[in-house]
Structure formats: structure tokens, C-alpha cells
Amino acid sequence: MNKKESIGTSPIRHVISEDPHGKIIALSLLLAFLWGGNSPAIKVGLEDLPPMALAFFRFVIGFVVVGGWALYRRIPLGLNRGEFSRLLFLTIIFISQIIVLNTGTMFTTASRSTIFVNVYPFFTALFAHFWIPGERLSVTKTLGIIIAFSGVFVTVAPDLGNGETNILGDILVLASGCFLGLRVVVTKLLVQSIHPYRLLVWYLSLSLPVYAVLSFLFERGGTFQLTLASSAALLYQGGVIAGFCFLAWTAILERYSASKLVVLFFVTPLSGVLFSHLFLGDELTFSLLAGAVLVAAGIYLVNMRR
């Protein structure tokens, strides 16, 4: 689901971070757990809606939630000079990530999707190494990346060479993880000068017409219906993930140290596999469980601070 941004004409915001206490740690763990349900919710939604239509309706809900909260908080939503081109660049990354995520999830299982999209912290570490001062790759981060990608290999190993269609979906979702890692780094640069709520409102609003046009052009022959299951999946993706989780995480980061909390997101691939098993009946194979654990261990190591 997305976390940071770049330098512009607005004054840079300086925030003194506090050490998180027990309740904030518990809330962060809850958010990490809920984020794991995103891929299973996408999989459920795809049963009744094609990928671009699903993205459109999901982010309409997210736009309403985040936009409404930004207005309630009286966050200025107007763009300053020079911001539009940078927001457009971020929007292109965002759209690319969602296209390959939804399309890839259609061709693989929800549990595999949640494992592969959650490799994004490793792409984040790689991009940050080159673009963000002070975010150099350390021995621990490099070890975490190696462990995580060994988890990716363990997950796909049983299907290699047997013609499984899962592989196409896996590759697309892995590409989504790469785009998401890039989006995190670009966001980390941009939020130094653009409020994260304003940032999200704009890239959501800019992306919605693209999903609508793509759906009109390529999905007119697809199945369009809203059942109880797909409606619940949409509300989860749009209201819980794009709405509540983002708003809660942003509020936490405005006050508390991110470096002491992002390590908790090792929970996300594990909860995603659990959700997929409970709600979609995905089989808990040894390779799947081992892959999820290795990716989780990699996330922990990449985000660990001394």
C-alpha cells in the first residue's frame, strides 16, 4: 500500500520525532497486519470486476476518505508553483504499480501476490542508496535483501519448468513491488515540501481518469457486478487500506520515529498468507510458508536500526 516525497518551493517541514510508546507500537502492528489483507481483497474483487475497474472504484473510495479528512484538518490542497510536474511523475509510478499489481494478482494466488508485492522494502533500500543521503546500503540491509529474494525463489521453485501460469502473475506482482519501492523513495523526497495528505489527494485524483479510460477501452467485454463479497473487498481496499491505514500511519509518522516502527512491517507478508488461507482457501504449502517467513525476515533486517 505507499510512504514518502521530494523538494520544492514550499518551506521544508521540520518535525521532532518522539519515541513510540506501547499503544503506538500496537497500532503500528495492527496497520501492518491489515495491510496484509490487500492482495486477498484484490483477488476477491477481481472475481466480479476487471482490474482497471476495480482500481477505479477502490481509489474513488480512498479519495473520498482521504480528501474528506484533509478538508476536515484544513490541509491546503492547492498546488504551489513547480509541484505539478513532480506530482505527475509520482502519479505515473503509482498508476504503473497498480496496473501490474491488479493484473498480476489475476494470474496468481492471493498468498503469492502478497509475498511478491511485499518485496518493495528491498527495492526501496536499493533506490534510496543512490537517491537519499544517509540511506546507504549496509551489511545488514544487504543481508536482508539476499534473504528476502531467497524467499521469492523458494516460493516459485516448485513451479519452475512445469508451465504454471502462476509465474506470469508472480513476475507482474514482483514488478509492482519494484514500482512501489520507487514510489516510497520519491514520496520520501516529496513530503519534505508537500503535505502527505495533499500529495495523496492529488495523485489519486490524477490517476482516477486513467483507470476509467483504460477500463472503457480494454474491459468493456468483462464482467461487471457488485456482489456482497466484491463490495466488502472494495470497502477494505478503499476504506481500510487507502483510507484508514494511510491516515493512521501518516498521523503516527507526524509525531513518532519511523525508523523504530517500520521494522514491524515484517508482519505484513505473514498476515497476507493467513488472510489468503482463511478467506480464499489458499493451500499452506511448505514453499509458500518458507517464502513468507524469509521475506518477513528480510523486511526486519532491512529496517532494523542499531
mmCIF file of C-alpha atoms in Angstrom:
data_model
loop_
_atom_site.group_PDB
_atom_site.id
_atom_site.type_symbol
_atom_site.label_atom_id
_atom_site.label_comp_id
_atom_site.label_asym_id
_atom_site.label_seq_id
_atom_site.Cartn_x
_atom_site.Cartn_y
_atom_site.Cartn_z
ATOM 1 C CA MET A 1 0.000 0.000 0.000
ATOM 2 C CA ASN A 2 2.772 3.627 -0.289
ATOM 3 C CA LYS A 3 5.143 6.468 2.259
ATOM 4 C CA LYS A 4 7.455 9.475 1.453
ATOM 5 C CA GLU A 5 8.465 12.519 -1.067
ATOM 6 C CA SER A 6 10.753 15.474 -2.836
ATOM 7 C CA ILE A 7 11.952 19.063 -2.599
ATOM 8 C CA GLY A 8 10.029 22.020 -3.914
ATOM 9 C CA THR A 9 9.132 25.647 -3.451
ATOM 10 C CA SER A 10 7.276 25.236 -0.148
ATOM 11 C CA PRO A 11 9.143 25.545 3.140
ATOM 12 C CA ILE A 12 10.550 22.231 4.347
ATOM 13 C CA ARG A 13 8.776 20.895 7.424
ATOM 14 C CA HIS A 14 10.953 20.060 10.412
ATOM 15 C CA VAL A 15 9.385 17.596 12.849
ATOM 16 C CA ILE A 16 10.850 16.418 16.131
ATOM 17 C CA SER A 17 10.051 12.722 16.435
ATOM 18 C CA GLU A 18 9.191 11.113 19.740
ATOM 19 C CA ASP A 19 9.966 7.544 20.724
ATOM 20 C CA PRO A 20 6.816 5.415 20.210
ATOM 21 C CA HIS A 21 5.114 4.042 23.311
ATOM 22 C CA GLY A 22 3.203 0.782 23.728
ATOM 23 C CA LYS A 23 -0.117 1.935 22.239
ATOM 24 C CA ILE A 24 1.556 3.367 19.135
ATOM 25 C CA ILE A 25 3.559 0.184 18.649
ATOM 26 C CA ALA A 26 0.351 -1.848 18.949
ATOM 27 C CA LEU A 27 -1.421 0.416 16.432
ATOM 28 C CA SER A 28 1.505 0.112 14.003
ATOM 29 C CA LEU A 29 1.375 -3.675 14.312
ATOM 30 C CA LEU A 30 -2.356 -3.560 13.580
ATOM 31 C CA LEU A 31 -1.740 -1.455 10.463
ATOM 32 C CA ALA A 32 0.964 -3.868 9.285
ATOM 33 C CA PHE A 33 -1.438 -6.767 9.853
ATOM 34 C CA LEU A 34 -4.278 -5.053 7.972
ATOM 35 C CA TRP A 35 -2.028 -4.195 5.017
ATOM 36 C CA GLY A 36 -1.502 -7.910 4.542
ATOM 37 C CA GLY A 37 -5.156 -8.221 3.557
ATOM 38 C CA ASN A 38 -4.779 -6.014 0.491
ATOM 39 C CA SER A 39 -3.827 -8.721 -2.032
ATOM 40 C CA PRO A 40 -6.540 -11.136 -0.820
ATOM 41 C CA ALA A 41 -9.086 -8.298 -1.108
ATOM 42 C CA ILE A 42 -7.883 -7.569 -4.655
ATOM 43 C CA LYS A 43 -8.254 -11.257 -5.528
ATOM 44 C CA VAL A 44 -11.823 -11.310 -4.212
ATOM 45 C CA GLY A 45 -12.700 -8.096 -6.062
ATOM 46 C CA LEU A 46 -11.315 -9.467 -9.341
ATOM 47 C CA GLU A 47 -13.937 -12.204 -9.285
ATOM 48 C CA ASP A 48 -16.604 -9.593 -10.088
ATOM 49 C CA LEU A 49 -14.694 -6.662 -11.592
ATOM 50 C CA PRO A 50 -11.839 -6.426 -14.138
ATOM 51 C CA PRO A 51 -8.505 -4.966 -12.911
ATOM 52 C CA MET A 52 -8.838 -1.328 -14.008
ATOM 53 C CA ALA A 53 -12.470 -1.021 -12.940
ATOM 54 C CA LEU A 54 -11.504 -2.459 -9.566
ATOM 55 C CA ALA A 55 -8.708 0.111 -9.236
ATOM 56 C CA PHE A 56 -11.071 2.932 -10.210
ATOM 57 C CA PHE A 57 -13.750 2.091 -7.632
ATOM 58 C CA ARG A 58 -11.162 1.337 -4.939
ATOM 59 C CA PHE A 59 -9.470 4.713 -5.263
ATOM 60 C CA VAL A 60 -12.729 6.617 -5.539
ATOM 61 C CA ILE A 61 -13.407 5.356 -2.019
ATOM 62 C CA GLY A 62 -9.847 6.169 -0.921
ATOM 63 C CA PHE A 63 -10.095 9.653 -2.467
ATOM 64 C CA VAL A 64 -13.328 10.397 -0.611
ATOM 65 C CA VAL A 65 -11.889 9.214 2.729
ATOM 66 C CA VAL A 66 -8.522 10.971 2.464
ATOM 67 C CA GLY A 67 -9.920 14.083 0.764
ATOM 68 C CA GLY A 68 -12.632 14.395 3.408
ATOM 69 C CA TRP A 69 -10.101 14.038 6.218
ATOM 70 C CA ALA A 70 -7.755 16.585 4.600
ATOM 71 C CA LEU A 71 -10.628 19.078 4.372
ATOM 72 C CA TYR A 72 -11.556 18.368 7.999
ATOM 73 C CA ARG A 73 -7.950 19.010 9.025
ATOM 74 C CA ARG A 74 -7.946 22.124 6.821
ATOM 75 C CA ILE A 75 -4.900 20.957 4.907
ATOM 76 C CA PRO A 76 -4.351 23.301 1.906
ATOM 77 C CA LEU A 77 -4.935 21.251 -1.247
ATOM 78 C CA GLY A 78 -3.945 23.867 -3.824
ATOM 79 C CA LEU A 79 -0.680 23.273 -5.663
ATOM 80 C CA ASN A 80 2.284 25.586 -5.359
ATOM 81 C CA ARG A 81 4.440 26.560 -8.293
ATOM 82 C CA GLY A 82 6.549 23.693 -9.606
ATOM 83 C CA GLU A 83 4.674 20.937 -7.761
ATOM 84 C CA PHE A 84 2.511 19.641 -10.590
ATOM 85 C CA SER A 85 5.334 18.094 -12.646
ATOM 86 C CA ARG A 86 6.662 16.208 -9.617
ATOM 87 C CA LEU A 87 3.197 15.004 -8.648
ATOM 88 C CA LEU A 88 2.615 13.890 -12.233
ATOM 89 C CA PHE A 89 5.829 11.837 -12.109
ATOM 90 C CA LEU A 90 4.687 10.218 -8.852
ATOM 91 C CA THR A 91 1.250 9.549 -10.358
ATOM 92 C CA ILE A 92 2.792 7.722 -13.332
ATOM 93 C CA ILE A 93 4.729 5.477 -10.939
ATOM 94 C CA PHE A 94 1.560 4.890 -8.891
ATOM 95 C CA ILE A 95 -0.576 4.010 -11.921
ATOM 96 C CA SER A 96 2.085 1.624 -13.235
ATOM 97 C CA GLN A 97 2.284 -0.091 -9.852
ATOM 98 C CA ILE A 98 -1.484 -0.601 -9.568
ATOM 99 C CA ILE A 99 -1.854 -1.837 -13.168
ATOM 100 C CA VAL A 100 0.717 -4.613 -12.740
ATOM 101 C CA LEU A 101 -0.466 -5.413 -9.193
ATOM 102 C CA ASN A 102 -4.121 -5.932 -10.149
ATOM 103 C CA THR A 103 -3.286 -7.682 -13.417
ATOM 104 C CA GLY A 104 -0.650 -9.888 -11.799
ATOM 105 C CA THR A 105 -2.918 -10.863 -8.912
ATOM 106 C CA MET A 106 -5.451 -12.046 -11.501
ATOM 107 C CA PHE A 107 -2.904 -14.644 -12.716
ATOM 108 C CA THR A 108 -1.567 -15.884 -9.383
ATOM 109 C CA THR A 109 -2.851 -16.702 -5.916
ATOM 110 C CA ALA A 110 -3.513 -14.061 -3.261
ATOM 111 C CA SER A 111 -0.904 -15.557 -0.938
ATOM 112 C CA ARG A 112 1.821 -15.431 -3.588
ATOM 113 C CA SER A 113 0.747 -11.922 -4.563
ATOM 114 C CA THR A 114 1.128 -10.670 -1.000
ATOM 115 C CA ILE A 115 4.609 -12.214 -0.742
ATOM 116 C CA PHE A 116 5.853 -10.730 -4.022
ATOM 117 C CA VAL A 117 4.447 -7.217 -3.601
ATOM 118 C CA ASN A 118 5.988 -7.079 -0.133
ATOM 119 C CA VAL A 119 9.497 -7.253 -1.558
ATOM 120 C CA TYR A 120 9.118 -3.483 -2.043
ATOM 121 C CA PRO A 121 11.232 -2.560 1.053
ATOM 122 C CA PHE A 122 14.232 -4.111 -0.691
ATOM 123 C CA PHE A 123 13.706 -2.080 -3.845
ATOM 124 C CA THR A 124 13.214 0.937 -1.562
ATOM 125 C CA ALA A 125 16.596 0.259 0.047
ATOM 126 C CA LEU A 126 18.244 -0.062 -3.369
ATOM 127 C CA PHE A 127 16.756 3.160 -4.770
ATOM 128 C CA ALA A 128 17.380 5.055 -1.516
ATOM 129 C CA HIS A 129 21.047 4.026 -1.608
ATOM 130 C CA PHE A 130 21.500 6.162 -4.736
ATOM 131 C CA TRP A 131 18.986 8.967 -4.171
ATOM 132 C CA ILE A 132 18.685 9.691 -0.443
ATOM 133 C CA PRO A 133 21.691 10.938 1.555
ATOM 134 C CA GLY A 134 22.384 8.838 4.636
ATOM 135 C CA GLU A 135 20.391 5.838 3.362
ATOM 136 C CA ARG A 136 23.353 3.762 2.233
ATOM 137 C CA LEU A 137 23.205 0.007 1.933
ATOM 138 C CA SER A 138 24.786 -1.605 4.982
ATOM 139 C CA VAL A 139 25.863 -5.201 5.525
ATOM 140 C CA THR A 140 22.635 -5.862 7.466
ATOM 141 C CA LYS A 141 20.416 -4.353 4.746
ATOM 142 C CA THR A 142 22.230 -6.284 2.039
ATOM 143 C CA LEU A 143 21.802 -9.493 4.019
ATOM 144 C CA GLY A 144 18.100 -8.712 4.409
ATOM 145 C CA ILE A 145 17.734 -8.227 0.642
ATOM 146 C CA ILE A 146 19.501 -11.521 -0.065
ATOM 147 C CA ILE A 147 17.329 -13.401 2.445
ATOM 148 C CA ALA A 148 14.126 -11.863 1.078
ATOM 149 C CA PHE A 149 14.877 -12.718 -2.526
ATOM 150 C CA SER A 150 15.809 -16.227 -1.474
ATOM 151 C CA GLY A 151 12.243 -16.298 -0.107
ATOM 152 C CA VAL A 152 10.971 -15.271 -3.535
ATOM 153 C CA PHE A 153 12.941 -18.114 -5.118
ATOM 154 C CA VAL A 154 11.719 -20.642 -2.545
ATOM 155 C CA THR A 155 8.120 -19.604 -3.277
ATOM 156 C CA VAL A 156 8.366 -20.046 -7.056
ATOM 157 C CA ALA A 157 10.785 -23.005 -7.111
ATOM 158 C CA PRO A 158 8.079 -25.747 -7.157
ATOM 159 C CA ASP A 159 6.515 -24.162 -10.281
ATOM 160 C CA LEU A 160 9.679 -23.623 -12.309
ATOM 161 C CA GLY A 161 9.683 -25.644 -15.504
ATOM 162 C CA ASN A 162 6.161 -27.047 -15.202
ATOM 163 C CA GLY A 163 4.341 -24.330 -17.188
ATOM 164 C CA GLU A 164 2.360 -22.938 -14.248
ATOM 165 C CA THR A 165 0.501 -19.736 -15.150
ATOM 166 C CA ASN A 166 1.330 -18.508 -11.638
ATOM 167 C CA ILE A 167 4.767 -17.464 -12.901
ATOM 168 C CA LEU A 168 3.387 -14.708 -15.155
ATOM 169 C CA GLY A 169 1.339 -13.300 -12.281
ATOM 170 C CA ASP A 170 4.312 -13.590 -9.921
ATOM 171 C CA ILE A 171 6.532 -11.593 -12.288
ATOM 172 C CA LEU A 172 3.919 -8.855 -12.692
ATOM 173 C CA VAL A 173 3.363 -8.563 -8.931
ATOM 174 C CA LEU A 174 7.136 -8.516 -8.379
ATOM 175 C CA ALA A 175 7.299 -5.623 -10.856
ATOM 176 C CA SER A 176 4.587 -3.938 -8.766
ATOM 177 C CA GLY A 177 6.841 -4.314 -5.726
ATOM 178 C CA CYS A 178 9.626 -2.600 -7.682
ATOM 179 C CA PHE A 179 7.328 0.308 -8.630
ATOM 180 C CA LEU A 180 6.120 0.546 -5.029
ATOM 181 C CA GLY A 181 9.706 0.705 -3.751
ATOM 182 C CA LEU A 182 10.392 3.524 -6.203
ATOM 183 C CA ARG A 183 7.188 5.290 -5.127
ATOM 184 C CA VAL A 184 8.249 5.128 -1.478
ATOM 185 C CA VAL A 185 11.573 6.803 -2.250
ATOM 186 C CA VAL A 186 10.024 9.509 -4.449
ATOM 187 C CA THR A 187 7.406 10.116 -1.782
ATOM 188 C CA LYS A 188 10.061 10.359 0.917
ATOM 189 C CA LEU A 189 11.689 13.138 -1.079
ATOM 190 C CA LEU A 190 8.451 14.971 -1.869
ATOM 191 C CA VAL A 191 6.947 15.054 1.640
ATOM 192 C CA GLN A 192 9.755 17.321 2.735
ATOM 193 C CA SER A 193 7.865 20.102 0.966
ATOM 194 C CA ILE A 194 4.372 18.730 0.203
ATOM 195 C CA HIS A 195 1.985 17.612 2.940
ATOM 196 C CA PRO A 196 1.335 13.850 2.565
ATOM 197 C CA TYR A 197 -2.455 14.303 2.593
ATOM 198 C CA ARG A 198 -2.268 16.831 -0.250
ATOM 199 C CA LEU A 199 0.131 14.544 -2.057
ATOM 200 C CA LEU A 200 -2.216 11.562 -1.886
ATOM 201 C CA VAL A 201 -5.304 13.581 -2.818
ATOM 202 C CA TRP A 202 -3.589 14.813 -5.958
ATOM 203 C CA TYR A 203 -2.116 11.563 -7.204
ATOM 204 C CA LEU A 204 -5.399 9.775 -6.524
ATOM 205 C CA SER A 205 -7.374 12.413 -8.417
ATOM 206 C CA LEU A 206 -4.907 12.380 -11.327
ATOM 207 C CA SER A 207 -4.950 8.590 -11.559
ATOM 208 C CA LEU A 208 -8.724 8.063 -11.489
ATOM 209 C CA PRO A 209 -9.383 9.276 -15.074
ATOM 210 C CA VAL A 210 -6.611 6.971 -16.339
ATOM 211 C CA TYR A 211 -8.191 3.883 -14.745
ATOM 212 C CA ALA A 212 -11.594 4.916 -16.130
ATOM 213 C CA VAL A 213 -10.244 5.339 -19.689
ATOM 214 C CA LEU A 214 -8.257 2.075 -19.582
ATOM 215 C CA SER A 215 -11.312 0.212 -18.330
ATOM 216 C CA PHE A 216 -13.514 1.740 -21.061
ATOM 217 C CA LEU A 217 -11.021 0.842 -23.794
ATOM 218 C CA PHE A 218 -9.999 -2.653 -22.745
ATOM 219 C CA GLU A 219 -12.575 -4.065 -20.316
ATOM 220 C CA ARG A 220 -15.936 -3.469 -21.964
ATOM 221 C CA GLY A 221 -16.364 -7.190 -22.538
ATOM 222 C CA GLY A 222 -15.533 -8.095 -18.942
ATOM 223 C CA THR A 223 -17.806 -8.990 -16.060
ATOM 224 C CA PHE A 224 -19.076 -6.005 -14.071
ATOM 225 C CA GLN A 225 -21.101 -6.772 -10.976
ATOM 226 C CA LEU A 226 -21.126 -5.913 -7.300
ATOM 227 C CA THR A 227 -21.827 -8.831 -5.012
ATOM 228 C CA LEU A 228 -21.583 -8.776 -1.239
ATOM 229 C CA ALA A 229 -18.063 -10.246 -1.442
ATOM 230 C CA SER A 230 -16.724 -7.797 -4.029
ATOM 231 C CA SER A 231 -18.357 -4.845 -2.245
ATOM 232 C CA ALA A 232 -16.685 -5.867 1.004
ATOM 233 C CA ALA A 233 -13.377 -6.258 -0.857
ATOM 234 C CA LEU A 234 -13.723 -2.767 -2.340
ATOM 235 C CA LEU A 235 -14.518 -1.248 1.046
ATOM 236 C CA TYR A 236 -11.489 -2.992 2.518
ATOM 237 C CA GLN A 237 -9.128 -1.822 -0.242
ATOM 238 C CA GLY A 238 -10.513 1.713 -0.411
ATOM 239 C CA GLY A 239 -11.750 2.403 3.112
ATOM 240 C CA VAL A 240 -9.393 0.341 5.288
ATOM 241 C CA ILE A 241 -6.157 0.347 3.222
ATOM 242 C CA ALA A 242 -6.242 3.547 1.122
ATOM 243 C CA GLY A 243 -8.209 5.377 3.814
ATOM 244 C CA PHE A 244 -7.752 4.330 7.447
ATOM 245 C CA CYS A 245 -4.302 2.729 7.178
ATOM 246 C CA PHE A 246 -2.791 5.623 5.289
ATOM 247 C CA LEU A 247 -4.317 8.275 7.553
ATOM 248 C CA ALA A 248 -3.332 6.443 10.733
ATOM 249 C CA TRP A 249 0.218 5.762 9.510
ATOM 250 C CA THR A 250 0.663 9.391 8.415
ATOM 251 C CA ALA A 251 -0.570 10.633 11.793
ATOM 252 C CA ILE A 252 1.911 8.315 13.523
ATOM 253 C CA LEU A 253 4.813 9.489 11.356
ATOM 254 C CA GLU A 254 3.982 13.147 12.012
ATOM 255 C CA ARG A 255 4.870 12.596 15.671
ATOM 256 C CA TYR A 256 6.840 9.402 16.177
ATOM 257 C CA SER A 257 10.100 7.987 14.849
ATOM 258 C CA ALA A 258 9.529 5.994 11.658
ATOM 259 C CA SER A 259 12.826 4.105 11.983
ATOM 260 C CA LYS A 260 11.577 2.426 15.167
ATOM 261 C CA LEU A 261 8.240 1.393 13.666
ATOM 262 C CA VAL A 262 8.726 0.287 10.040
ATOM 263 C CA VAL A 263 10.567 -2.802 11.272
ATOM 264 C CA LEU A 264 7.169 -4.042 12.478
ATOM 265 C CA PHE A 265 6.024 -4.461 8.885
ATOM 266 C CA PHE A 266 7.606 -7.891 8.768
ATOM 267 C CA VAL A 267 4.084 -8.902 9.891
ATOM 268 C CA THR A 268 2.510 -7.912 6.546
ATOM 269 C CA PRO A 269 3.514 -10.872 4.313
ATOM 270 C CA LEU A 270 2.680 -13.289 7.129
ATOM 271 C CA SER A 271 -0.788 -11.827 7.667
ATOM 272 C CA GLY A 272 -1.364 -11.769 3.898
ATOM 273 C CA VAL A 273 -0.725 -15.505 3.668
ATOM 274 C CA LEU A 274 -3.016 -16.056 6.675
ATOM 275 C CA PHE A 275 -5.839 -13.960 5.134
ATOM 276 C CA SER A 276 -5.433 -15.813 1.825
ATOM 277 C CA HIS A 277 -5.755 -19.171 3.568
ATOM 278 C CA LEU A 278 -8.731 -18.198 5.724
ATOM 279 C CA PHE A 279 -10.821 -16.335 3.136
ATOM 280 C CA LEU A 280 -9.723 -17.834 -0.183
ATOM 281 C CA GLY A 281 -8.632 -21.309 0.800
ATOM 282 C CA ASP A 282 -5.059 -20.934 -0.478
ATOM 283 C CA GLU A 283 -3.064 -24.027 0.395
ATOM 284 C CA LEU A 284 -0.343 -23.509 3.004
ATOM 285 C CA THR A 285 2.485 -25.366 1.283
ATOM 286 C CA PHE A 286 5.975 -25.584 2.730
ATOM 287 C CA SER A 287 7.428 -23.428 -0.068
ATOM 288 C CA LEU A 288 4.769 -20.753 0.469
ATOM 289 C CA LEU A 289 5.264 -20.617 4.249
ATOM 290 C CA ALA A 290 9.057 -20.669 3.932
ATOM 291 C CA GLY A 291 8.938 -17.893 1.335
ATOM 292 C CA ALA A 292 6.710 -15.723 3.537
ATOM 293 C CA VAL A 293 8.972 -16.227 6.564
ATOM 294 C CA LEU A 294 12.122 -15.399 4.575
ATOM 295 C CA VAL A 295 10.562 -12.233 3.114
ATOM 296 C CA ALA A 296 9.414 -11.225 6.607
ATOM 297 C CA ALA A 297 12.929 -11.822 7.971
ATOM 298 C CA GLY A 298 14.350 -9.722 5.140
ATOM 299 C CA ILE A 299 11.952 -6.856 5.929
ATOM 300 C CA TYR A 300 13.034 -6.995 9.570
ATOM 301 C CA LEU A 301 16.736 -6.853 8.706
ATOM 302 C CA VAL A 302 16.404 -4.100 6.099
ATOM 303 C CA ASN A 303 14.507 -1.849 8.524
ATOM 304 C CA MET A 304 16.427 -2.775 11.673
ATOM 305 C CA ARG A 305 18.285 0.043 13.421
ATOM 306 C CA ARG A 306 21.113 -0.347 15.874
#
